[in-house]
């Protein structure tokens, strides 16, 4: 509780309550307002902002905002007391039928079941909190999200790259600077040093792909890395030493682990640290991977976002497929998790399917996902049954 100088209570400090903890709203003005807008605002102020990360806070805000818009559009009001289980189930079906984008072949991509379930989870957390803090009678139907079933998720499929695909991806990475060079007449002069586009950071992009392919790190884990976690952090030492690592990698469920770096990762990181990163450093730069300092809208300190890493990986896949004529080697859309699956399969093969090593290096102890990460790519699985 916050208090004035004479010790009188003034109410709770925003951002001090987890979503399922008690907050004293006894003296809150208009505490009986029968409005989704009012209660969503209170939930975000008291239980989300300052408690959850900025990225998660924004996601919760968007998801609850979508429910508010859908509900008010269907009923012409936003009275929270009228929300029942039927409306929550209806919103679930609305989300499941919502188009997300139109694919290149003209097909409409709908919202993924996992994304729909994520919306429902955030709505459930909101109503759980509101049921505890709202005055008696505001929710006559209790928690309307209770017993609303989640959508059934499709069986996960392996997404590891085949050995041939890995080979051509690494070939593209070896030549990545050439894809970003300026080709105008002034830049083709014999005495001119090859220049790249102002925002391009090919050495950084190569280091990110090699790191994810050689460690299985998730995109959020890569975005969260600081330079101080790299041991050694000196480029010359990275090239010389055979044992280098990233310490304290923060994963899901508040886990932390150490990952070792292979030769490709060490060399790529050394090149980036020596030739590109110094030009992007400012007084707040702690992150290992930085966005270009020439970007006006970059984050304070320059830390890349997980979405930026999606873009980096996707662009490498696009360049790869422009170079490859063999349909069997084409990647389609390359995603960060494809690199994680590839690492999981290759580590399983090289370690003799050592379960303890897989759990430790992948940072995921769930059997279901361990089996998924260690499934072979299609060309390997097809080869096993070719002559049976």
mmCIF file of C-alpha atoms in Angstrom:
data_model
loop_
_atom_site.group_PDB
_atom_site.id
_atom_site.type_symbol
_atom_site.label_atom_id
_atom_site.label_comp_id
_atom_site.label_asym_id
_atom_site.label_seq_id
_atom_site.Cartn_x
_atom_site.Cartn_y
_atom_site.Cartn_z
ATOM 1 C CA UNK A 1 0.000 0.000 0.000
ATOM 2 C CA UNK A 2 1.188 3.559 -0.717
ATOM 3 C CA UNK A 3 0.644 6.174 1.982
ATOM 4 C CA UNK A 4 0.709 9.938 2.449
ATOM 5 C CA UNK A 5 3.097 11.727 4.805
ATOM 6 C CA UNK A 6 0.642 11.360 7.712
ATOM 7 C CA UNK A 7 0.430 7.590 7.186
ATOM 8 C CA UNK A 8 -3.038 7.435 5.594
ATOM 9 C CA UNK A 9 -3.446 4.678 3.024
ATOM 10 C CA UNK A 10 -3.944 5.895 -0.514
ATOM 11 C CA UNK A 11 -4.365 2.573 -2.331
ATOM 12 C CA UNK A 12 -2.115 0.042 -3.993
ATOM 13 C CA UNK A 13 0.899 1.017 -6.053
ATOM 14 C CA UNK A 14 0.413 0.092 -9.722
ATOM 15 C CA UNK A 15 2.470 -2.830 -10.987
ATOM 16 C CA UNK A 16 2.925 -4.492 -7.605
ATOM 17 C CA UNK A 17 0.501 -7.372 -7.964
ATOM 18 C CA UNK A 18 0.738 -10.616 -9.892
ATOM 19 C CA UNK A 19 -2.404 -11.538 -11.791
ATOM 20 C CA UNK A 20 -3.757 -13.897 -9.132
ATOM 21 C CA UNK A 21 -2.830 -11.911 -6.011
ATOM 22 C CA UNK A 22 -5.171 -9.803 -3.910
ATOM 23 C CA UNK A 23 -5.323 -6.047 -4.454
ATOM 24 C CA UNK A 24 -7.316 -3.835 -2.096
ATOM 25 C CA UNK A 25 -9.793 -1.961 -4.274
ATOM 26 C CA UNK A 26 -12.112 -1.069 -1.389
ATOM 27 C CA UNK A 27 -11.573 2.646 -1.822
ATOM 28 C CA UNK A 28 -11.120 2.669 -5.560
ATOM 29 C CA UNK A 29 -13.447 5.221 -7.224
ATOM 30 C CA UNK A 30 -16.270 3.719 -9.232
ATOM 31 C CA UNK A 31 -15.418 0.209 -8.112
ATOM 32 C CA UNK A 32 -18.811 -1.101 -9.243
ATOM 33 C CA UNK A 33 -18.562 0.128 -12.813
ATOM 34 C CA UNK A 34 -20.111 -2.551 -14.996
ATOM 35 C CA UNK A 35 -17.640 -2.064 -17.820
ATOM 36 C CA UNK A 36 -15.099 -4.305 -19.509
ATOM 37 C CA UNK A 37 -13.071 -1.215 -20.380
ATOM 38 C CA UNK A 38 -12.808 -0.159 -16.729
ATOM 39 C CA UNK A 39 -11.840 -3.573 -15.417
ATOM 40 C CA UNK A 40 -9.403 -4.374 -18.212
ATOM 41 C CA UNK A 41 -7.700 -1.045 -17.477
ATOM 42 C CA UNK A 42 -7.443 -1.862 -13.771
ATOM 43 C CA UNK A 43 -6.127 -5.348 -14.479
ATOM 44 C CA UNK A 44 -3.440 -4.028 -16.801
ATOM 45 C CA UNK A 45 -2.407 -1.274 -14.356
ATOM 46 C CA UNK A 46 -2.389 -3.378 -11.184
ATOM 47 C CA UNK A 47 -1.448 -6.858 -12.334
ATOM 48 C CA UNK A 48 0.400 -6.651 -15.640
ATOM 49 C CA UNK A 49 2.375 -3.440 -16.203
ATOM 50 C CA UNK A 50 5.581 -3.515 -14.221
ATOM 51 C CA UNK A 51 5.059 -7.214 -13.449
ATOM 52 C CA UNK A 52 5.307 -8.779 -16.908
ATOM 53 C CA UNK A 53 7.858 -7.891 -19.587
ATOM 54 C CA UNK A 54 7.078 -5.085 -22.030
ATOM 55 C CA UNK A 55 6.584 -7.585 -24.854
ATOM 56 C CA UNK A 56 4.196 -9.809 -22.862
ATOM 57 C CA UNK A 57 2.322 -6.756 -21.531
ATOM 58 C CA UNK A 58 1.736 -5.557 -25.087
ATOM 59 C CA UNK A 59 0.477 -8.992 -26.123
ATOM 60 C CA UNK A 60 -1.986 -9.210 -23.202
ATOM 61 C CA UNK A 61 -3.216 -5.679 -23.951
ATOM 62 C CA UNK A 62 -3.831 -6.587 -27.616
ATOM 63 C CA UNK A 63 -5.592 -9.853 -26.833
ATOM 64 C CA UNK A 64 -7.945 -8.324 -24.264
ATOM 65 C CA UNK A 65 -8.550 -5.387 -26.609
ATOM 66 C CA UNK A 66 -9.658 -7.811 -29.316
ATOM 67 C CA UNK A 67 -12.176 -9.384 -26.961
ATOM 68 C CA UNK A 68 -13.512 -5.958 -25.961
ATOM 69 C CA UNK A 69 -13.921 -4.912 -29.591
ATOM 70 C CA UNK A 70 -15.620 -8.173 -30.588
ATOM 71 C CA UNK A 71 -17.960 -8.163 -27.586
ATOM 72 C CA UNK A 72 -18.975 -4.496 -27.904
ATOM 73 C CA UNK A 73 -19.476 -4.918 -31.648
ATOM 74 C CA UNK A 74 -21.871 -7.808 -31.110
ATOM 75 C CA UNK A 75 -23.903 -6.399 -28.195
ATOM 76 C CA UNK A 76 -23.603 -2.645 -28.529
ATOM 77 C CA UNK A 77 -22.269 -2.302 -24.964
ATOM 78 C CA UNK A 78 -19.344 -3.570 -22.878
ATOM 79 C CA UNK A 79 -21.096 -4.582 -19.628
ATOM 80 C CA UNK A 80 -18.850 -7.141 -17.987
ATOM 81 C CA UNK A 81 -21.761 -8.584 -16.005
ATOM 82 C CA UNK A 82 -23.306 -9.930 -19.223
ATOM 83 C CA UNK A 83 -20.296 -11.957 -20.344
ATOM 84 C CA UNK A 84 -21.176 -15.659 -20.167
ATOM 85 C CA UNK A 85 -19.503 -18.884 -21.192
ATOM 86 C CA UNK A 86 -21.433 -18.802 -24.477
ATOM 87 C CA UNK A 87 -19.771 -15.490 -25.451
ATOM 88 C CA UNK A 88 -16.288 -16.751 -24.602
ATOM 89 C CA UNK A 89 -16.868 -19.890 -26.697
ATOM 90 C CA UNK A 90 -18.201 -17.693 -29.503
ATOM 91 C CA UNK A 91 -15.073 -15.547 -29.372
ATOM 92 C CA UNK A 92 -12.962 -18.687 -29.575
ATOM 93 C CA UNK A 93 -14.758 -19.701 -32.783
ATOM 94 C CA UNK A 94 -14.444 -16.161 -34.150
ATOM 95 C CA UNK A 95 -10.677 -16.205 -33.608
ATOM 96 C CA UNK A 96 -10.317 -19.657 -35.151
ATOM 97 C CA UNK A 97 -12.007 -18.379 -38.334
ATOM 98 C CA UNK A 98 -10.047 -15.103 -38.448
ATOM 99 C CA UNK A 99 -7.767 -14.673 -41.492
ATOM 100 C CA UNK A 100 -4.221 -13.669 -40.602
ATOM 101 C CA UNK A 101 -2.702 -13.209 -44.060
ATOM 102 C CA UNK A 102 -3.009 -14.248 -47.684
ATOM 103 C CA UNK A 103 -0.234 -16.581 -48.798
ATOM 104 C CA UNK A 104 1.659 -16.279 -52.091
ATOM 105 C CA UNK A 105 -0.451 -19.048 -53.647
ATOM 106 C CA UNK A 106 -3.668 -17.195 -52.811
ATOM 107 C CA UNK A 107 -4.669 -19.359 -49.838
ATOM 108 C CA UNK A 108 -5.880 -17.579 -46.689
ATOM 109 C CA UNK A 109 -3.982 -18.444 -43.526
ATOM 110 C CA UNK A 110 -6.194 -18.591 -40.419
ATOM 111 C CA UNK A 111 -5.129 -17.912 -36.850
ATOM 112 C CA UNK A 112 -3.219 -20.902 -35.483
ATOM 113 C CA UNK A 113 -4.938 -22.956 -32.747
ATOM 114 C CA UNK A 114 -2.024 -22.256 -30.383
ATOM 115 C CA UNK A 115 -2.515 -18.504 -30.888
ATOM 116 C CA UNK A 116 -6.266 -18.826 -30.234
ATOM 117 C CA UNK A 117 -5.506 -20.727 -27.020
ATOM 118 C CA UNK A 118 -3.054 -18.005 -25.998
ATOM 119 C CA UNK A 119 -5.855 -15.423 -26.336
ATOM 120 C CA UNK A 120 -8.115 -17.603 -24.166
ATOM 121 C CA UNK A 121 -5.389 -17.991 -21.527
ATOM 122 C CA UNK A 122 -4.997 -14.216 -21.222
ATOM 123 C CA UNK A 123 -8.775 -13.753 -21.018
ATOM 124 C CA UNK A 124 -8.960 -16.447 -18.327
ATOM 125 C CA UNK A 125 -6.241 -14.740 -16.264
ATOM 126 C CA UNK A 126 -8.142 -11.452 -16.531
ATOM 127 C CA UNK A 127 -11.438 -12.943 -15.327
ATOM 128 C CA UNK A 128 -9.696 -14.887 -12.546
ATOM 129 C CA UNK A 129 -8.225 -11.632 -11.251
ATOM 130 C CA UNK A 130 -11.481 -9.708 -11.701
ATOM 131 C CA UNK A 131 -13.514 -12.372 -9.873
ATOM 132 C CA UNK A 132 -11.257 -11.907 -6.838
ATOM 133 C CA UNK A 133 -11.219 -8.112 -6.836
ATOM 134 C CA UNK A 134 -14.676 -7.151 -8.155
ATOM 135 C CA UNK A 135 -17.559 -6.298 -5.812
ATOM 136 C CA UNK A 136 -20.125 -8.993 -5.121
ATOM 137 C CA UNK A 137 -22.644 -9.435 -7.905
ATOM 138 C CA UNK A 138 -20.561 -7.892 -10.691
ATOM 139 C CA UNK A 139 -19.940 -11.348 -12.195
ATOM 140 C CA UNK A 140 -23.239 -13.185 -11.638
ATOM 141 C CA UNK A 141 -22.058 -16.003 -13.919
ATOM 142 C CA UNK A 142 -18.779 -16.397 -12.038
ATOM 143 C CA UNK A 143 -15.761 -16.895 -14.303
ATOM 144 C CA UNK A 144 -17.178 -17.141 -17.858
ATOM 145 C CA UNK A 145 -13.955 -18.701 -19.155
ATOM 146 C CA UNK A 146 -14.272 -21.722 -16.867
ATOM 147 C CA UNK A 147 -14.851 -25.005 -18.705
ATOM 148 C CA UNK A 148 -14.450 -23.378 -22.133
ATOM 149 C CA UNK A 149 -12.292 -25.948 -23.885
ATOM 150 C CA UNK A 150 -9.145 -24.986 -25.703
ATOM 151 C CA UNK A 151 -8.764 -25.851 -29.359
ATOM 152 C CA UNK A 152 -7.113 -29.169 -30.094
ATOM 153 C CA UNK A 153 -3.571 -28.616 -31.314
ATOM 154 C CA UNK A 154 -2.355 -30.412 -34.429
ATOM 155 C CA UNK A 155 0.337 -33.017 -33.929
ATOM 156 C CA UNK A 156 3.731 -31.293 -34.035
ATOM 157 C CA UNK A 157 5.840 -32.086 -37.060
ATOM 158 C CA UNK A 158 9.647 -32.298 -37.291
ATOM 159 C CA UNK A 159 11.254 -29.371 -39.094
ATOM 160 C CA UNK A 160 14.945 -30.292 -39.121
ATOM 161 C CA UNK A 161 16.914 -29.394 -42.244
ATOM 162 C CA UNK A 162 18.570 -32.216 -44.158
ATOM 163 C CA UNK A 163 22.356 -32.443 -44.474
ATOM 164 C CA UNK A 164 22.214 -31.182 -48.064
ATOM 165 C CA UNK A 165 20.158 -28.163 -47.001
ATOM 166 C CA UNK A 166 22.517 -27.365 -44.133
ATOM 167 C CA UNK A 167 25.440 -27.486 -46.555
ATOM 168 C CA UNK A 168 23.865 -24.986 -48.967
ATOM 169 C CA UNK A 169 22.740 -22.693 -46.109
ATOM 170 C CA UNK A 170 26.331 -22.539 -44.845
ATOM 171 C CA UNK A 171 27.532 -21.851 -48.385
ATOM 172 C CA UNK A 172 25.179 -18.850 -48.558
ATOM 173 C CA UNK A 173 26.442 -17.653 -45.176
ATOM 174 C CA UNK A 174 30.054 -17.846 -46.387
ATOM 175 C CA UNK A 175 29.127 -15.452 -49.227
ATOM 176 C CA UNK A 176 26.581 -13.307 -47.420
ATOM 177 C CA UNK A 177 28.484 -10.014 -47.707
ATOM 178 C CA UNK A 178 28.201 -10.189 -51.491
ATOM 179 C CA UNK A 179 24.407 -10.189 -51.330
ATOM 180 C CA UNK A 180 24.388 -6.823 -49.492
ATOM 181 C CA UNK A 181 27.035 -4.940 -51.513
ATOM 182 C CA UNK A 182 26.166 -1.766 -53.355
ATOM 183 C CA UNK A 183 26.470 -2.240 -57.099
ATOM 184 C CA UNK A 184 26.213 1.300 -58.469
ATOM 185 C CA UNK A 185 28.843 2.677 -60.855
ATOM 186 C CA UNK A 186 30.604 4.616 -58.096
ATOM 187 C CA UNK A 187 30.911 1.463 -56.024
ATOM 188 C CA UNK A 188 32.298 -0.592 -58.908
ATOM 189 C CA UNK A 189 35.464 1.483 -59.198
ATOM 190 C CA UNK A 190 38.567 -0.631 -59.077
ATOM 191 C CA UNK A 191 40.059 1.268 -56.138
ATOM 192 C CA UNK A 192 36.840 1.422 -54.110
ATOM 193 C CA UNK A 193 36.408 -0.696 -51.000
ATOM 194 C CA UNK A 194 33.260 -2.856 -51.425
ATOM 195 C CA UNK A 195 30.429 -1.173 -49.523
ATOM 196 C CA UNK A 196 27.173 -2.584 -48.209
ATOM 197 C CA UNK A 197 23.788 -0.956 -47.702
ATOM 198 C CA UNK A 198 23.659 1.414 -44.730
ATOM 199 C CA UNK A 199 21.412 -0.745 -42.542
ATOM 200 C CA UNK A 200 22.850 -4.103 -43.634
ATOM 201 C CA UNK A 201 24.801 -6.117 -41.073
ATOM 202 C CA UNK A 202 25.799 -9.294 -42.942
ATOM 203 C CA UNK A 203 28.418 -10.405 -40.399
ATOM 204 C CA UNK A 204 25.872 -10.089 -37.598
ATOM 205 C CA UNK A 205 23.274 -12.039 -39.562
ATOM 206 C CA UNK A 206 25.798 -14.784 -40.331
ATOM 207 C CA UNK A 207 26.757 -15.005 -36.648
ATOM 208 C CA UNK A 208 23.094 -15.275 -35.596
ATOM 209 C CA UNK A 209 22.350 -18.121 -38.022
ATOM 210 C CA UNK A 210 25.521 -20.052 -37.163
ATOM 211 C CA UNK A 211 24.809 -19.550 -33.446
ATOM 212 C CA UNK A 212 21.234 -20.852 -33.687
ATOM 213 C CA UNK A 213 22.221 -23.696 -35.991
ATOM 214 C CA UNK A 214 25.094 -24.689 -33.686
ATOM 215 C CA UNK A 215 23.427 -24.270 -30.276
ATOM 216 C CA UNK A 216 19.663 -24.645 -30.747
ATOM 217 C CA UNK A 217 18.943 -21.354 -28.994
ATOM 218 C CA UNK A 218 15.433 -19.947 -29.300
ATOM 219 C CA UNK A 219 14.993 -16.550 -30.943
ATOM 220 C CA UNK A 220 14.078 -14.875 -27.625
ATOM 221 C CA UNK A 221 17.176 -16.367 -26.025
ATOM 222 C CA UNK A 222 19.355 -14.953 -28.795
ATOM 223 C CA UNK A 223 17.726 -11.529 -28.500
ATOM 224 C CA UNK A 224 18.286 -11.567 -24.731
ATOM 225 C CA UNK A 225 22.021 -12.333 -24.895
ATOM 226 C CA UNK A 226 24.476 -9.810 -23.461
ATOM 227 C CA UNK A 227 28.120 -9.488 -24.488
ATOM 228 C CA UNK A 228 29.168 -10.307 -20.914
ATOM 229 C CA UNK A 229 27.706 -13.822 -21.303
ATOM 230 C CA UNK A 230 30.199 -14.671 -24.060
ATOM 231 C CA UNK A 231 33.372 -16.372 -22.797
ATOM 232 C CA UNK A 232 35.803 -15.409 -24.224
ATOM 233 C CA UNK A 233 34.524 -12.139 -25.706
ATOM 234 C CA UNK A 234 37.796 -11.185 -27.402
ATOM 235 C CA UNK A 235 37.740 -11.907 -31.168
ATOM 236 C CA UNK A 236 41.309 -13.210 -31.258
ATOM 237 C CA UNK A 237 40.644 -15.559 -28.343
ATOM 238 C CA UNK A 238 37.422 -16.776 -29.944
ATOM 239 C CA UNK A 239 39.346 -17.784 -33.052
ATOM 240 C CA UNK A 240 42.150 -19.424 -31.067
ATOM 241 C CA UNK A 241 40.343 -21.349 -28.338
ATOM 242 C CA UNK A 242 38.461 -24.573 -28.974
ATOM 243 C CA UNK A 243 36.229 -24.212 -25.909
ATOM 244 C CA UNK A 244 34.024 -21.122 -25.865
ATOM 245 C CA UNK A 245 30.607 -20.777 -24.292
ATOM 246 C CA UNK A 246 27.603 -18.618 -23.523
ATOM 247 C CA UNK A 247 26.786 -18.647 -19.820
ATOM 248 C CA UNK A 248 23.505 -17.976 -18.036
ATOM 249 C CA UNK A 249 21.311 -18.335 -21.115
ATOM 250 C CA UNK A 250 17.793 -17.581 -19.886
ATOM 251 C CA UNK A 251 15.180 -19.963 -21.278
ATOM 252 C CA UNK A 252 11.555 -20.846 -20.640
ATOM 253 C CA UNK A 253 10.313 -21.389 -17.103
ATOM 254 C CA UNK A 254 13.081 -19.271 -15.538
ATOM 255 C CA UNK A 255 15.675 -21.844 -16.580
ATOM 256 C CA UNK A 256 19.331 -21.014 -17.112
ATOM 257 C CA UNK A 257 21.962 -23.035 -18.947
ATOM 258 C CA UNK A 258 25.414 -22.913 -20.539
ATOM 259 C CA UNK A 259 25.856 -23.629 -24.233
ATOM 260 C CA UNK A 260 29.127 -24.427 -26.000
ATOM 261 C CA UNK A 261 30.092 -22.844 -29.307
ATOM 262 C CA UNK A 262 31.331 -24.828 -32.315
ATOM 263 C CA UNK A 263 33.938 -23.651 -34.790
ATOM 264 C CA UNK A 264 31.505 -21.958 -37.200
ATOM 265 C CA UNK A 265 29.838 -20.038 -34.359
ATOM 266 C CA UNK A 266 33.165 -18.955 -32.844
ATOM 267 C CA UNK A 267 34.583 -17.652 -36.126
ATOM 268 C CA UNK A 268 31.350 -15.901 -37.140
ATOM 269 C CA UNK A 269 31.054 -14.208 -33.742
ATOM 270 C CA UNK A 270 34.691 -13.122 -33.859
ATOM 271 C CA UNK A 271 34.189 -11.527 -37.292
ATOM 272 C CA UNK A 272 31.072 -9.697 -36.105
ATOM 273 C CA UNK A 273 32.646 -8.461 -32.861
ATOM 274 C CA UNK A 274 35.738 -7.229 -34.669
ATOM 275 C CA UNK A 275 34.291 -5.626 -37.778
ATOM 276 C CA UNK A 276 30.615 -4.647 -37.257
ATOM 277 C CA UNK A 277 29.498 -4.414 -33.656
ATOM 278 C CA UNK A 278 31.853 -1.546 -32.634
ATOM 279 C CA UNK A 279 30.188 0.848 -35.090
ATOM 280 C CA UNK A 280 26.764 0.214 -33.538
ATOM 281 C CA UNK A 281 27.706 0.533 -29.860
ATOM 282 C CA UNK A 282 26.400 3.436 -27.783
ATOM 283 C CA UNK A 283 26.477 4.228 -24.066
ATOM 284 C CA UNK A 284 23.636 1.787 -23.300
ATOM 285 C CA UNK A 285 24.691 -1.138 -25.501
ATOM 286 C CA UNK A 286 24.905 -4.327 -23.444
ATOM 287 C CA UNK A 287 23.361 -6.744 -25.953
ATOM 288 C CA UNK A 288 25.529 -9.121 -27.944
ATOM 289 C CA UNK A 289 23.631 -8.475 -31.171
ATOM 290 C CA UNK A 290 22.833 -4.862 -32.062
ATOM 291 C CA UNK A 291 20.717 -3.279 -34.757
ATOM 292 C CA UNK A 292 22.360 -0.778 -37.102
ATOM 293 C CA UNK A 293 23.013 2.609 -35.501
ATOM 294 C CA UNK A 294 21.794 4.216 -38.734
ATOM 295 C CA UNK A 295 18.226 3.073 -37.980
ATOM 296 C CA UNK A 296 16.444 6.062 -36.427
ATOM 297 C CA UNK A 297 13.801 3.994 -34.654
ATOM 298 C CA UNK A 298 16.103 1.388 -33.100
ATOM 299 C CA UNK A 299 15.661 0.475 -29.427
ATOM 300 C CA UNK A 300 17.664 2.178 -26.700
ATOM 301 C CA UNK A 301 21.005 0.389 -26.617
ATOM 302 C CA UNK A 302 20.293 -1.187 -29.996
ATOM 303 C CA UNK A 303 19.165 -4.633 -28.791
ATOM 304 C CA UNK A 304 17.510 -6.683 -31.525
ATOM 305 C CA UNK A 305 13.932 -7.804 -30.939
ATOM 306 C CA UNK A 306 12.828 -11.430 -31.422
ATOM 307 C CA UNK A 307 10.810 -10.251 -34.416
ATOM 308 C CA UNK A 308 13.972 -8.807 -35.982
ATOM 309 C CA UNK A 309 15.614 -12.213 -35.650
ATOM 310 C CA UNK A 310 12.639 -13.706 -37.518
ATOM 311 C CA UNK A 311 13.373 -11.241 -40.314
ATOM 312 C CA UNK A 312 17.083 -12.091 -40.375
ATOM 313 C CA UNK A 313 16.435 -15.845 -40.580
ATOM 314 C CA UNK A 314 13.690 -15.419 -43.173
ATOM 315 C CA UNK A 315 15.939 -13.302 -45.389
ATOM 316 C CA UNK A 316 18.702 -15.941 -45.304
ATOM 317 C CA UNK A 317 16.123 -18.535 -46.388
ATOM 318 C CA UNK A 318 14.916 -16.298 -49.211
ATOM 319 C CA UNK A 319 18.462 -15.757 -50.509
ATOM 320 C CA UNK A 320 19.101 -19.496 -50.222
ATOM 321 C CA UNK A 321 16.088 -20.448 -52.309
ATOM 322 C CA UNK A 322 16.949 -17.876 -54.990
ATOM 323 C CA UNK A 323 20.303 -19.601 -55.369
ATOM 324 C CA UNK A 324 19.070 -23.195 -55.290
ATOM 325 C CA UNK A 325 17.513 -24.881 -58.322
ATOM 326 C CA UNK A 326 17.138 -28.332 -56.768
ATOM 327 C CA UNK A 327 13.581 -28.578 -55.403
ATOM 328 C CA UNK A 328 14.706 -31.053 -52.735
ATOM 329 C CA UNK A 329 17.035 -28.471 -51.211
ATOM 330 C CA UNK A 330 14.565 -25.596 -51.148
ATOM 331 C CA UNK A 331 13.575 -24.363 -47.687
ATOM 332 C CA UNK A 332 10.350 -22.499 -48.351
ATOM 333 C CA UNK A 333 10.018 -20.161 -45.382
ATOM 334 C CA UNK A 334 12.999 -20.534 -43.036
ATOM 335 C CA UNK A 335 12.078 -20.001 -39.379
ATOM 336 C CA UNK A 336 14.231 -19.755 -36.235
ATOM 337 C CA UNK A 337 12.757 -22.992 -34.872
ATOM 338 C CA UNK A 338 13.868 -24.858 -37.998
ATOM 339 C CA UNK A 339 17.443 -24.207 -36.898
ATOM 340 C CA UNK A 340 16.639 -25.387 -33.371
ATOM 341 C CA UNK A 341 15.111 -28.615 -34.695
ATOM 342 C CA UNK A 342 18.177 -29.161 -36.882
ATOM 343 C CA UNK A 343 20.511 -28.735 -33.906
ATOM 344 C CA UNK A 344 18.387 -31.103 -31.800
ATOM 345 C CA UNK A 345 18.516 -33.828 -34.422
ATOM 346 C CA UNK A 346 22.236 -33.431 -35.082
ATOM 347 C CA UNK A 347 23.088 -33.353 -31.346
ATOM 348 C CA UNK A 348 20.995 -36.495 -30.804
ATOM 349 C CA UNK A 349 22.860 -38.244 -33.613
ATOM 350 C CA UNK A 350 26.315 -37.134 -32.462
ATOM 351 C CA UNK A 351 25.706 -37.865 -28.749
ATOM 352 C CA UNK A 352 24.281 -41.333 -29.312
ATOM 353 C CA UNK A 353 20.792 -40.118 -28.322
ATOM 354 C CA UNK A 354 22.036 -39.047 -24.886
ATOM 355 C CA UNK A 355 18.835 -37.894 -23.181
ATOM 356 C CA UNK A 356 20.575 -35.963 -20.393
ATOM 357 C CA UNK A 357 22.692 -34.029 -22.890
ATOM 358 C CA UNK A 358 19.655 -33.202 -25.013
ATOM 359 C CA UNK A 359 17.665 -31.937 -22.022
ATOM 360 C CA UNK A 360 20.551 -29.806 -20.815
ATOM 361 C CA UNK A 361 21.567 -28.250 -24.132
ATOM 362 C CA UNK A 362 18.053 -27.674 -25.466
ATOM 363 C CA UNK A 363 16.753 -26.314 -22.158
ATOM 364 C CA UNK A 364 13.546 -28.325 -22.567
ATOM 365 C CA UNK A 365 12.828 -31.340 -20.349
ATOM 366 C CA UNK A 366 9.406 -32.137 -21.831
ATOM 367 C CA UNK A 367 9.520 -35.605 -23.444
ATOM 368 C CA UNK A 368 7.024 -34.585 -26.091
ATOM 369 C CA UNK A 369 9.260 -31.828 -27.377
ATOM 370 C CA UNK A 370 12.479 -33.810 -27.004
ATOM 371 C CA UNK A 371 11.030 -36.436 -29.337
ATOM 372 C CA UNK A 372 9.987 -33.707 -31.767
ATOM 373 C CA UNK A 373 13.404 -32.063 -31.873
ATOM 374 C CA UNK A 374 15.178 -35.353 -32.432
ATOM 375 C CA UNK A 375 13.019 -36.607 -35.294
ATOM 376 C CA UNK A 376 15.051 -36.923 -38.511
ATOM 377 C CA UNK A 377 14.407 -34.765 -41.593
ATOM 378 C CA UNK A 378 12.228 -36.302 -44.290
ATOM 379 C CA UNK A 379 15.065 -37.353 -46.578
ATOM 380 C CA UNK A 380 16.724 -39.341 -43.772
ATOM 381 C CA UNK A 381 13.456 -40.994 -42.690
ATOM 382 C CA UNK A 382 12.642 -41.873 -46.288
ATOM 383 C CA UNK A 383 16.087 -43.433 -46.728
ATOM 384 C CA UNK A 384 15.553 -45.781 -43.787
ATOM 385 C CA UNK A 385 12.611 -47.470 -45.459
ATOM 386 C CA UNK A 386 13.819 -47.304 -49.056
ATOM 387 C CA UNK A 387 14.997 -50.920 -49.251
ATOM 388 C CA UNK A 388 12.850 -52.556 -46.593
#
